Coordinates of C-alpha atoms in Angstrom, one line a residue:
M1 CA 245.0 49.9 116.3
S2 CA 243.0 49.9 113.2
A3 CA 244.6 50.9 109.9
P4 CA 243.4 54.0 108.1
H5 CA 240.8 53.5 105.3
E6 CA 240.1 55.5 102.2
Y7 CA 236.6 56.7 101.7
A8 CA 235.7 57.4 98.1
D9 CA 232.7 57.0 95.9
R10 CA 233.4 54.2 93.6
P11 CA 232.1 54.0 90.0
S12 CA 229.9 51.2 88.7
E13 CA 233.0 49.1 87.9
E14 CA 233.6 48.7 91.6
E15 CA 230.0 47.7 92.2
A16 CA 230.4 45.0 89.6
A17 CA 233.7 43.9 91.1
L18 CA 232.1 43.9 94.6
L19 CA 229.6 41.3 93.4
G20 CA 232.3 39.3 91.7
A21 CA 235.4 37.5 93.0
P22 CA 237.1 39.2 96.0
D23 CA 240.8 40.1 96.1
Q24 CA 243.2 37.4 97.1
D25 CA 244.5 37.5 100.7
P26 CA 248.2 38.3 100.8
S27 CA 248.7 35.5 103.3
G28 CA 247.8 32.9 100.7
P29 CA 245.1 30.3 100.5
D30 CA 246.1 28.8 103.9
G31 CA 246.4 32.1 105.8
P32 CA 244.2 33.1 108.7
G33 CA 241.9 35.1 106.4
A34 CA 241.5 32.4 103.7
A35 CA 238.1 31.0 103.1
G36 CA 237.8 27.3 103.4
P37 CA 235.6 24.9 101.5
P38 CA 231.9 25.6 101.7
G39 CA 230.1 23.9 104.6
P40 CA 226.7 22.4 104.6
G41 CA 225.1 25.8 105.4
A42 CA 227.3 27.8 103.0
G43 CA 224.7 27.7 100.4
G44 CA 224.3 25.6 97.3
P45 CA 221.2 26.5 95.3
D46 CA 219.0 24.3 97.5
G47 CA 220.8 24.7 100.9
P48 CA 219.4 26.6 103.9
G49 CA 222.5 28.8 104.1
V50 CA 223.9 31.6 101.9
V51 CA 222.2 32.2 98.6
G52 CA 223.3 34.4 95.8
V53 CA 222.1 38.0 96.3
D54 CA 220.6 39.8 93.4
P55 CA 222.5 43.2 93.0
D56 CA 219.2 44.9 91.9
T57 CA 217.5 43.8 95.1
A58 CA 220.6 44.4 97.3
V59 CA 221.4 47.8 95.9
S60 CA 218.6 50.4 95.9
E61 CA 218.2 54.1 96.5
G62 CA 218.1 55.1 100.1
A63 CA 219.3 57.6 102.7
G64 CA 223.0 57.5 103.5
G65 CA 224.5 56.6 106.9
A66 CA 223.8 53.9 109.3
E67 CA 220.0 54.5 109.6
G68 CA 219.2 54.2 105.8
A69 CA 221.7 51.5 104.9
G70 CA 219.7 48.4 105.8
T71 CA 217.2 48.4 102.9
E72 CA 219.8 47.1 100.4
S73 CA 220.8 44.1 102.4
S74 CA 217.3 43.2 103.7
H75 CA 216.9 40.3 101.3
A76 CA 220.2 38.9 102.2
L77 CA 219.4 38.8 106.0
G78 CA 216.8 36.2 106.5
S79 CA 214.1 36.9 103.8
E80 CA 212.4 33.6 103.8
A81 CA 209.9 34.4 101.0
A82 CA 212.5 35.7 98.5
G83 CA 214.9 32.8 99.2
S84 CA 217.7 35.2 100.2
N85 CA 218.1 34.4 103.9
A86 CA 221.8 35.0 104.2
I87 CA 221.7 34.9 108.0
G88 CA 221.0 31.2 108.6
S89 CA 222.0 28.5 110.9
G90 CA 223.8 26.2 108.4
A91 CA 226.5 28.7 107.6
A92 CA 227.8 28.8 111.1
S93 CA 229.3 25.3 110.8
S94 CA 231.2 26.3 107.6
D95 CA 233.5 28.6 109.5
A96 CA 234.7 25.7 111.7
E97 CA 235.9 23.8 108.7
R98 CA 238.0 26.6 107.2
P99 CA 241.7 26.5 107.9
G100 CA 242.6 29.1 110.5
A101 CA 239.0 29.7 111.5
V102 CA 238.2 30.1 115.2
G103 CA 235.7 27.5 116.5
P104 CA 233.0 27.7 119.1
G105 CA 235.5 27.4 121.9
A106 CA 237.4 30.5 120.7
V107 CA 234.2 32.4 120.4
G108 CA 233.3 31.6 124.0
A109 CA 236.7 32.8 125.0
D110 CA 236.1 36.2 123.5
T111 CA 232.5 36.7 124.6
G112 CA 232.2 34.8 127.8
D113 CA 228.9 33.0 127.8
D114 CA 228.4 33.3 124.1
G115 CA 230.1 30.0 123.6
G116 CA 227.3 28.2 125.4
A117 CA 224.8 30.1 123.3
A118 CA 226.5 29.0 120.1
D119 CA 226.4 25.4 121.3
E120 CA 222.7 25.7 122.0
D121 CA 222.1 27.2 118.5
A122 CA 224.0 24.5 116.7
G123 CA 221.6 22.7 114.2
V124 CA 218.8 25.1 115.0
P125 CA 217.6 27.3 112.1
E126 CA 217.8 31.0 112.7
P127 CA 214.5 32.9 113.1
V128 CA 213.1 35.0 110.3
L129 CA 214.1 38.6 111.0
P130 CA 211.6 41.4 110.5
E131 CA 212.5 43.9 107.8
P132 CA 213.4 46.8 110.2
V133 CA 215.7 44.4 112.2
R134 CA 217.5 43.3 109.0
Q135 CA 218.0 46.9 107.9
R136 CA 219.4 47.9 111.4
I137 CA 221.8 44.9 111.5
T138 CA 223.2 45.9 108.1
A139 CA 223.5 49.6 109.2
L140 CA 225.3 48.7 112.4
T141 CA 227.7 46.4 110.6
A142 CA 228.5 49.0 108.0
A143 CA 229.2 51.6 110.6
A144 CA 231.5 49.3 112.7
L145 CA 233.4 47.9 109.7
P146 CA 235.9 50.8 109.3
G147 CA 236.9 50.7 112.9
M148 CA 238.2 47.1 112.7
P149 CA 241.9 46.4 112.2
A150 CA 242.8 45.6 108.6
D151 CA 243.8 42.1 109.3
E152 CA 240.5 41.4 111.0
I153 CA 238.4 42.5 108.0
P154 CA 237.6 39.6 105.7
V155 CA 239.0 39.7 102.2
A156 CA 235.5 39.9 100.7
L157 CA 234.8 43.1 102.6
R158 CA 238.0 45.0 102.2
R159 CA 236.7 46.8 99.2
V160 CA 233.4 47.5 101.0
A161 CA 235.4 49.0 103.9
R162 CA 236.9 51.5 101.5
F163 CA 233.4 52.8 100.4
A164 CA 232.2 56.2 101.6
P165 CA 229.9 55.9 104.7
N166 CA 226.8 56.9 102.8
R167 CA 227.4 54.2 100.3
R168 CA 228.8 51.3 102.4
A169 CA 225.5 49.9 103.6
R170 CA 223.7 50.6 100.3
L171 CA 226.2 49.0 98.0
G172 CA 227.8 46.5 100.3
G173 CA 224.7 45.3 102.1
A174 CA 224.6 41.9 100.3
A175 CA 228.3 41.2 101.0
L176 CA 228.0 42.2 104.7
A177 CA 224.9 40.0 105.2
A178 CA 226.7 37.0 103.5
Q179 CA 229.8 37.5 105.7
L180 CA 227.8 37.8 108.9
T181 CA 226.1 34.5 108.1
A182 CA 229.2 32.6 106.9
D183 CA 231.8 33.9 109.4
P184 CA 230.8 33.6 113.2
L185 CA 234.1 35.1 114.2
F186 CA 233.5 38.2 112.1
R187 CA 229.9 38.5 113.5
Q188 CA 231.2 38.2 117.1
R189 CA 233.9 40.9 116.5
I190 CA 231.2 43.2 115.0
G191 CA 228.9 42.4 117.9
S192 CA 231.6 43.2 120.4
R193 CA 232.2 46.6 118.8
V194 CA 228.5 47.4 118.4
V195 CA 227.7 46.4 122.0
T196 CA 230.7 48.5 123.2
E197 CA 229.5 51.5 121.2
S198 CA 225.9 51.1 122.3
G199 CA 226.8 51.7 126.0
D200 CA 224.3 50.8 128.7
L201 CA 221.8 49.4 126.1
G202 CA 224.5 47.1 124.6
A203 CA 225.6 46.0 128.1
A204 CA 222.0 45.2 129.0
V205 CA 221.4 43.2 125.8
A206 CA 224.7 41.3 126.2
A207 CA 223.5 40.3 129.7
G208 CA 220.3 38.9 128.1
M209 CA 218.0 41.7 129.3
A210 CA 215.9 44.1 127.2
P211 CA 215.1 47.5 128.8
A212 CA 211.4 48.2 128.6
A213 CA 212.0 51.7 127.2
A214 CA 214.4 50.6 124.5
D215 CA 213.5 50.4 120.8
P216 CA 212.7 46.7 120.2
V217 CA 214.3 46.9 116.7
E218 CA 217.6 48.1 118.2
V219 CA 217.4 45.5 120.9
A220 CA 216.8 42.7 118.3
A221 CA 219.7 43.9 116.1
L222 CA 222.1 44.0 119.1
A223 CA 220.9 40.6 120.3
Y224 CA 221.4 39.1 116.9
L225 CA 225.0 40.3 116.7
A226 CA 226.0 39.7 120.3
R227 CA 224.1 36.4 120.6
P228 CA 223.5 36.4 124.4
A229 CA 221.5 33.7 126.1
G230 CA 217.8 34.0 125.0
W231 CA 218.6 36.2 122.0
R232 CA 216.0 34.3 119.9
D233 CA 213.3 35.5 122.4
L234 CA 214.5 39.1 122.0
V235 CA 214.4 38.8 118.2
T236 CA 211.0 37.1 118.4
A237 CA 209.7 39.8 120.7
A238 CA 211.0 42.5 118.4
G239 CA 209.2 40.9 115.4
E240 CA 206.0 40.7 117.4
S241 CA 206.4 44.3 118.4
V242 CA 207.0 45.4 114.8
R243 CA 204.1 43.3 113.6
A244 CA 201.9 44.8 116.3
E245 CA 203.0 48.3 115.3
V246 CA 202.2 47.5 111.7
D247 CA 198.8 46.0 112.6
S248 CA 198.1 48.9 114.8
A249 CA 199.0 51.3 112.0
A250 CA 196.8 49.4 109.6
V251 CA 193.9 49.4 112.0
A252 CA 194.4 53.1 112.7
H253 CA 194.5 53.7 109.0
Q254 CA 191.3 51.7 108.4
I255 CA 189.6 53.6 111.3
R256 CA 190.6 56.9 109.7
E257 CA 189.3 55.8 106.3
A258 CA 186.0 54.6 108.0
E259 CA 185.6 57.9 109.7
Q260 CA 186.3 59.8 106.5
R261 CA 183.8 57.6 104.7
A262 CA 181.2 58.2 107.4
A263 CA 181.8 62.0 107.3
R264 CA 181.5 61.9 103.5
A265 CA 178.3 59.8 103.7
E266 CA 176.8 62.3 106.3
H267 CA 177.7 65.2 104.1
D268 CA 176.3 63.4 101.1
R269 CA 173.1 62.6 103.0
A270 CA 172.6 66.3 104.0
V271 CA 173.3 67.4 100.4
A272 CA 170.8 64.8 99.1
K273 CA 168.2 65.9 101.6
V274 CA 168.5 69.5 100.4
E275 CA 168.4 68.4 96.8
A276 CA 165.4 66.3 97.5
D277 CA 163.5 69.3 98.9
K278 CA 164.5 71.4 95.9
L279 CA 163.3 68.6 93.6
R280 CA 159.9 68.4 95.4
D281 CA 159.4 72.1 95.0
E282 CA 160.5 71.9 91.4
L283 CA 158.2 68.9 90.8
A284 CA 155.2 70.8 92.1
R285 CA 156.0 73.8 89.9
V286 CA 156.5 71.6 86.9
R287 CA 153.2 69.9 87.5
E288 CA 151.4 73.2 87.6
E289 CA 153.0 74.3 84.4
L290 CA 152.2 71.0 82.8
G291 CA 148.5 71.5 83.5
Q292 CA 148.7 74.9 81.9
L293 CA 150.6 73.5 78.9
R294 CA 148.0 70.8 78.4
E295 CA 145.2 73.3 78.3
E296 CA 147.1 75.4 75.8
A297 CA 147.9 72.3 73.8
R298 CA 144.2 71.4 73.5
T299 CA 143.4 74.9 72.4
T300 CA 146.2 74.9 69.9
A301 CA 145.2 71.5 68.6
R302 CA 141.7 72.7 67.8
A303 CA 143.1 75.7 66.0
L304 CA 145.6 73.5 64.2
R305 CA 142.9 71.2 62.9
E306 CA 140.9 74.1 61.6
T307 CA 143.9 75.6 59.9
Q308 CA 144.8 72.2 58.4
A309 CA 141.4 71.8 56.9
A310 CA 141.5 75.3 55.4
H311 CA 145.0 74.6 54.1
K312 CA 143.9 71.3 52.5
R313 CA 141.1 73.1 50.6
A314 CA 143.5 75.8 49.4
A315 CA 146.0 73.1 48.4
D316 CA 143.4 71.3 46.4
L317 CA 142.4 74.5 44.5
L318 CA 146.1 75.3 44.0
A319 CA 146.8 71.8 42.6
T320 CA 143.9 72.1 40.2
E321 CA 145.2 75.5 38.9
K322 CA 148.8 74.2 38.8
G323 CA 147.7 71.3 36.6
R324 CA 145.9 73.7 34.2
T325 CA 148.9 76.0 34.1
A326 CA 151.3 73.2 33.6
K327 CA 149.3 71.8 30.7
A328 CA 149.2 75.2 29.0
A329 CA 152.9 75.7 29.6
A330 CA 153.7 72.3 28.2
D331 CA 151.7 72.9 25.1
H332 CA 153.3 76.3 24.6
D333 CA 156.8 74.8 25.1
A334 CA 156.1 72.0 22.6
E335 CA 154.9 74.5 20.0
V336 CA 158.0 76.7 20.7
R337 CA 160.3 73.6 20.3
R338 CA 158.6 72.6 17.0
L339 CA 158.9 76.1 15.6
R340 CA 162.6 76.4 16.7
T341 CA 163.3 73.0 15.1
R342 CA 161.7 74.2 11.8
L343 CA 163.6 77.4 12.0
A344 CA 166.9 75.6 12.7
E345 CA 166.3 73.3 9.7
A346 CA 165.4 76.2 7.5
E347 CA 168.6 78.1 8.6
A348 CA 170.7 75.0 8.1
A349 CA 169.2 74.4 4.6
A350 CA 169.8 78.1 3.7
A351 CA 173.3 78.0 5.0
S352 CA 174.0 74.8 3.1
G353 CA 172.5 76.2 -0.1
K354 CA 174.5 79.4 0.3
Q355 CA 177.7 77.4 0.9
S356 CA 177.0 75.1 -2.0
A357 CA 176.2 77.9 -4.3
K358 CA 179.3 79.8 -3.1
D359 CA 181.5 76.7 -3.6
A360 CA 180.0 76.0 -7.1
R361 CA 180.4 79.6 -8.1
A362 CA 184.0 79.7 -6.8
A363 CA 184.8 76.5 -8.7
D364 CA 183.2 77.8 -11.9
D365 CA 185.0 81.1 -11.5
A366 CA 188.3 79.3 -11.0
R367 CA 187.7 77.1 -14.1
L368 CA 186.6 80.1 -16.2
W369 CA 189.6 82.2 -15.1
L370 CA 192.0 79.4 -15.7
L371 CA 190.5 78.6 -19.0
L372 CA 190.6 82.2 -20.2
E373 CA 194.1 82.6 -18.8
T374 CA 195.1 79.3 -20.6
I375 CA 193.6 80.4 -23.9
G376 CA 195.2 83.9 -23.7
Q377 CA 198.6 82.5 -22.8
A378 CA 198.2 79.7 -25.4
A379 CA 197.5 82.2 -28.2
S380 CA 200.4 84.4 -27.1
G381 CA 202.6 81.3 -26.8
L382 CA 201.6 80.0 -30.2
R383 CA 202.2 83.4 -31.8
R384 CA 205.6 83.6 -30.1
E385 CA 206.4 79.9 -30.7
L386 CA 205.4 80.0 -34.3
A387 CA 206.9 83.4 -34.8
L388 CA 203.9 84.3 -37.1
G389 CA 204.6 87.2 -39.3
P390 CA 202.9 88.6 -42.4
A391 CA 201.8 85.7 -44.6
D392 CA 204.0 85.5 -47.7
K393 CA 202.3 82.4 -49.1
L394 CA 198.8 81.7 -50.1
P395 CA 196.7 78.7 -49.0
A396 CA 197.0 77.3 -52.4
D397 CA 200.8 77.4 -52.1
F398 CA 200.5 75.3 -48.9
V399 CA 198.3 72.8 -50.6
A400 CA 200.7 72.6 -53.5
D401 CA 203.6 72.0 -51.2
V402 CA 201.7 69.2 -49.5
A403 CA 199.7 67.5 -52.1
A404 CA 201.7 68.1 -55.3
D405 CA 205.2 68.1 -56.6
R406 CA 206.6 71.1 -58.3
P407 CA 209.1 70.5 -61.1
G408 CA 212.6 70.7 -59.9
A409 CA 211.8 70.6 -56.2
A410 CA 213.7 68.2 -53.9
E411 CA 211.9 65.3 -52.4
R412 CA 211.1 66.0 -48.6
S413 CA 210.8 63.4 -45.8
R414 CA 207.6 63.1 -43.8
P415 CA 207.8 64.0 -40.1
R416 CA 207.8 61.0 -37.8
A417 CA 205.1 60.9 -35.1
Q418 CA 206.3 61.1 -31.6
D419 CA 205.3 58.2 -29.2
T420 CA 204.3 58.4 -25.5
D421 CA 207.7 57.6 -24.1
D422 CA 209.5 60.4 -26.1
P423 CA 210.9 63.0 -23.7
G424 CA 210.8 65.5 -26.5
R425 CA 207.0 65.2 -26.7
L426 CA 207.0 65.7 -22.9
D427 CA 209.0 68.9 -23.3
Q428 CA 206.6 70.1 -25.9
L429 CA 203.6 69.5 -23.7
L430 CA 205.2 71.1 -20.7
A431 CA 206.0 74.2 -22.8
L432 CA 202.3 74.8 -23.2
P433 CA 201.0 77.7 -21.1
R434 CA 199.5 76.8 -17.7
A435 CA 200.3 73.1 -18.1
H436 CA 199.6 70.8 -15.2
L437 CA 201.9 67.7 -14.8
I438 CA 200.3 64.9 -12.8
V439 CA 202.6 61.9 -12.0
D440 CA 201.6 58.4 -10.8
G441 CA 204.4 58.2 -8.1
Y442 CA 205.0 54.5 -7.5
N443 CA 204.3 53.6 -11.1
V444 CA 207.3 55.7 -12.1
T445 CA 209.7 54.9 -9.1
K446 CA 209.2 51.1 -9.4
R447 CA 210.1 51.2 -13.1
G448 CA 213.1 53.5 -12.6
F449 CA 214.4 53.0 -9.0
A450 CA 213.1 49.6 -8.0
E451 CA 216.3 48.7 -6.2
M452 CA 215.9 51.5 -3.7
S453 CA 213.7 51.6 -0.6
L454 CA 210.3 53.3 -0.9
E455 CA 211.5 56.2 1.1
H456 CA 214.5 56.8 -1.2
Q457 CA 212.3 56.3 -4.2
R458 CA 209.9 59.0 -3.1
K459 CA 212.7 61.4 -2.2
R460 CA 214.5 61.0 -5.6
L461 CA 211.3 61.4 -7.6
I462 CA 210.1 64.5 -5.7
T463 CA 213.6 66.1 -6.0
G464 CA 213.6 65.5 -9.8
L465 CA 210.1 67.0 -10.2
G466 CA 211.2 70.0 -8.2
G467 CA 213.8 70.7 -10.9
I468 CA 211.2 70.4 -13.7
A469 CA 208.9 72.8 -11.8
A470 CA 211.7 75.3 -11.4
Q471 CA 212.6 75.1 -15.1
T472 CA 209.1 75.2 -16.7
G473 CA 207.1 77.1 -13.9
D474 CA 204.3 74.5 -14.5
E475 CA 202.1 73.1 -11.8
V476 CA 203.4 69.6 -10.7
T477 CA 201.4 67.1 -8.7
V478 CA 202.7 63.7 -7.7
V479 CA 200.3 61.1 -6.2
F480 CA 201.2 58.0 -4.1
D481 CA 199.1 55.2 -2.7
G482 CA 198.0 56.0 0.9
A483 CA 198.7 52.5 2.1
E484 CA 202.4 53.1 1.7
R485 CA 202.3 56.6 3.4
V486 CA 204.8 57.3 6.2
H487 CA 205.0 60.2 8.6
G488 CA 207.9 62.6 8.8
L489 CA 208.5 63.3 5.1
P490 CA 210.8 66.2 4.2
P491 CA 209.0 69.3 2.9
A492 CA 208.2 69.2 -0.9
P493 CA 210.2 71.5 -3.3
R494 CA 208.6 74.8 -4.4
G495 CA 205.9 74.2 -7.1
V496 CA 205.5 70.4 -6.3
R497 CA 202.4 69.1 -4.6
V498 CA 202.7 65.7 -2.9
L499 CA 199.4 63.8 -2.3
F500 CA 198.6 60.4 -0.8
S501 CA 195.3 58.7 -1.5
R502 CA 193.0 58.2 1.5
K503 CA 192.4 54.8 3.1
G504 CA 190.2 52.7 0.8
D505 CA 191.1 54.6 -2.4
T506 CA 194.0 54.2 -4.9
A507 CA 196.3 56.7 -6.5
D508 CA 194.7 55.9 -9.9
E509 CA 191.3 57.0 -8.7
L510 CA 192.8 60.2 -7.2
I511 CA 194.5 61.0 -10.5
R512 CA 191.2 60.7 -12.4
Q513 CA 189.6 63.0 -9.8
L514 CA 192.3 65.6 -10.4
V515 CA 191.8 65.4 -14.1
R516 CA 188.0 65.7 -13.9
A517 CA 188.4 68.8 -11.6
E518 CA 190.4 70.7 -14.2
P519 CA 188.5 72.9 -16.8
A520 CA 188.2 71.7 -20.3
G521 CA 191.0 73.1 -22.5
R522 CA 193.8 73.3 -19.9
P523 CA 196.9 71.3 -20.9
L524 CA 197.0 68.2 -18.5
V525 CA 199.9 65.8 -18.8
V526 CA 199.5 62.5 -16.9
I527 CA 202.6 60.3 -16.4
S528 CA 201.6 56.7 -15.9
S529 CA 202.4 53.4 -17.7
D530 CA 199.1 52.0 -16.4
R531 CA 196.9 51.5 -19.5
E532 CA 193.7 51.9 -17.5
V533 CA 194.8 55.2 -16.1
A534 CA 196.0 56.4 -19.5
D535 CA 192.6 55.5 -21.2
G536 CA 190.6 57.1 -18.4
V537 CA 192.4 60.5 -18.4
R538 CA 192.5 60.5 -22.3
R539 CA 188.7 60.5 -22.3
H540 CA 188.7 63.7 -20.2
G541 CA 191.1 65.6 -22.5
A542 CA 194.4 64.9 -20.8
Y543 CA 197.7 63.9 -22.5
P544 CA 198.9 60.5 -21.1
M545 CA 202.6 59.8 -21.2
G546 CA 204.6 56.7 -20.2
A547 CA 206.8 56.6 -17.2
D548 CA 209.9 56.1 -19.3
S549 CA 209.4 59.6 -20.8
L550 CA 209.7 61.2 -17.4
L551 CA 212.6 59.0 -16.4
R552 CA 214.5 60.0 -19.5
R553 CA 213.7 63.6 -18.9
L554 CA 214.9 63.3 -15.3
A555 CA 218.1 61.5 -16.4
R556 CA 218.8 64.2 -19.0
S557 CA 218.5 66.8 -16.3

């Protein structure tokens, strides 16, 4: 009695384990179920027996059950083109070499006359099975496998036997095909069960007969498993029947396609005939319209030629008039441009003259106002400075005091003239009303602060001049050479003007220009130790003072 089996859908790990090494038989390597060494048909890479079965070709999607299970194992059961003919003749001899395997004599004992058939098949290659036959063999084997006792199921198929019925043939087809080829005893046991379950058809096939009304594929599958006398003829007949059915189906398909093409051609011919009739009618109508259009075209061409001739005459007249008009317009535009140019020149000259006169008048007014202001403040300052009161001495008394000695008068010392470096004389000049102090910047700083950087020299001088401007209220201007100018100077103190000469000019020239710009009579004090500068400004009425006078004045402050 067969042992119960578990049916369960196995995950992909079992599929991988199925294609790998099988579980070890509990009876040990020498037990009745142990596999012996591979025989000459057991399949090296070049042998005619069992070849490795690709899981991707052995496992494919198909319907469950016995009818749809053969597709996965088709390449393992005699596929000569793909090199996966698992059901071959060479593997039958490997079973006889295994320890504990049952030889041909034992097979004959179980199946009666099958032993003689096995002797006849020894050394003869198995026929190539048609695809439907291979699929049916795999399905029958998968269906019969669970009914076998557990000790009769080979070790390699014990996991396959635990698969669900709808997955057994699809996932274990390759292993079933390999076992059928390599294990004649297993094949005979499966054949006995399949023949028994097939009833009258199985009995007829086991007797070597093929009922005429039976399915040739079913007959070939039963014959392959049962191996009765003449089973090769049954398999061959099934292959021819399958091929005949395939050829018949192909011929029927070609006939249907030919009929369809003929029907389409007939339909197309009828449609083409109708279209041809329509095209003939259309062609006749188009020809008639074409004749009318040609006549209209000839009439239109004559009218067009007449119109073109008239247009040409009008165009010639128009071109002549346009030329005259363009010449007159060009002469007029030239005269307008000439007059506009003269007007613009006159306006520019007038504007320039007005601006020059305005600037000159403004400069003269500034000089006159400054001069009058200077004279008025000078007179007031002299009166205040001299503290003039009513004269208590006559001119003769002054002459006497200067040019003669009076008896009993003490001898007086003569006043000493002040030089250009005297800070006292500088203070006297700055005390004059509306005085303008002009300083040669670097001439002073390089004499007094030569050890400092130029930036610090400028800063110290400008700061000192800011103190003088705050004390005296005079206008102060300091001039530096433009070549030494730097950006980012701090703002100048109130009352101090800081100037840099332009590129190509010197501070000396800028000082002379400042002196010349002042009105005659205004007190101008120029601080510079440069003799050329001092002589130049003296000729224009300025008071030149040395740099030391300013340095002493700044040191005193």
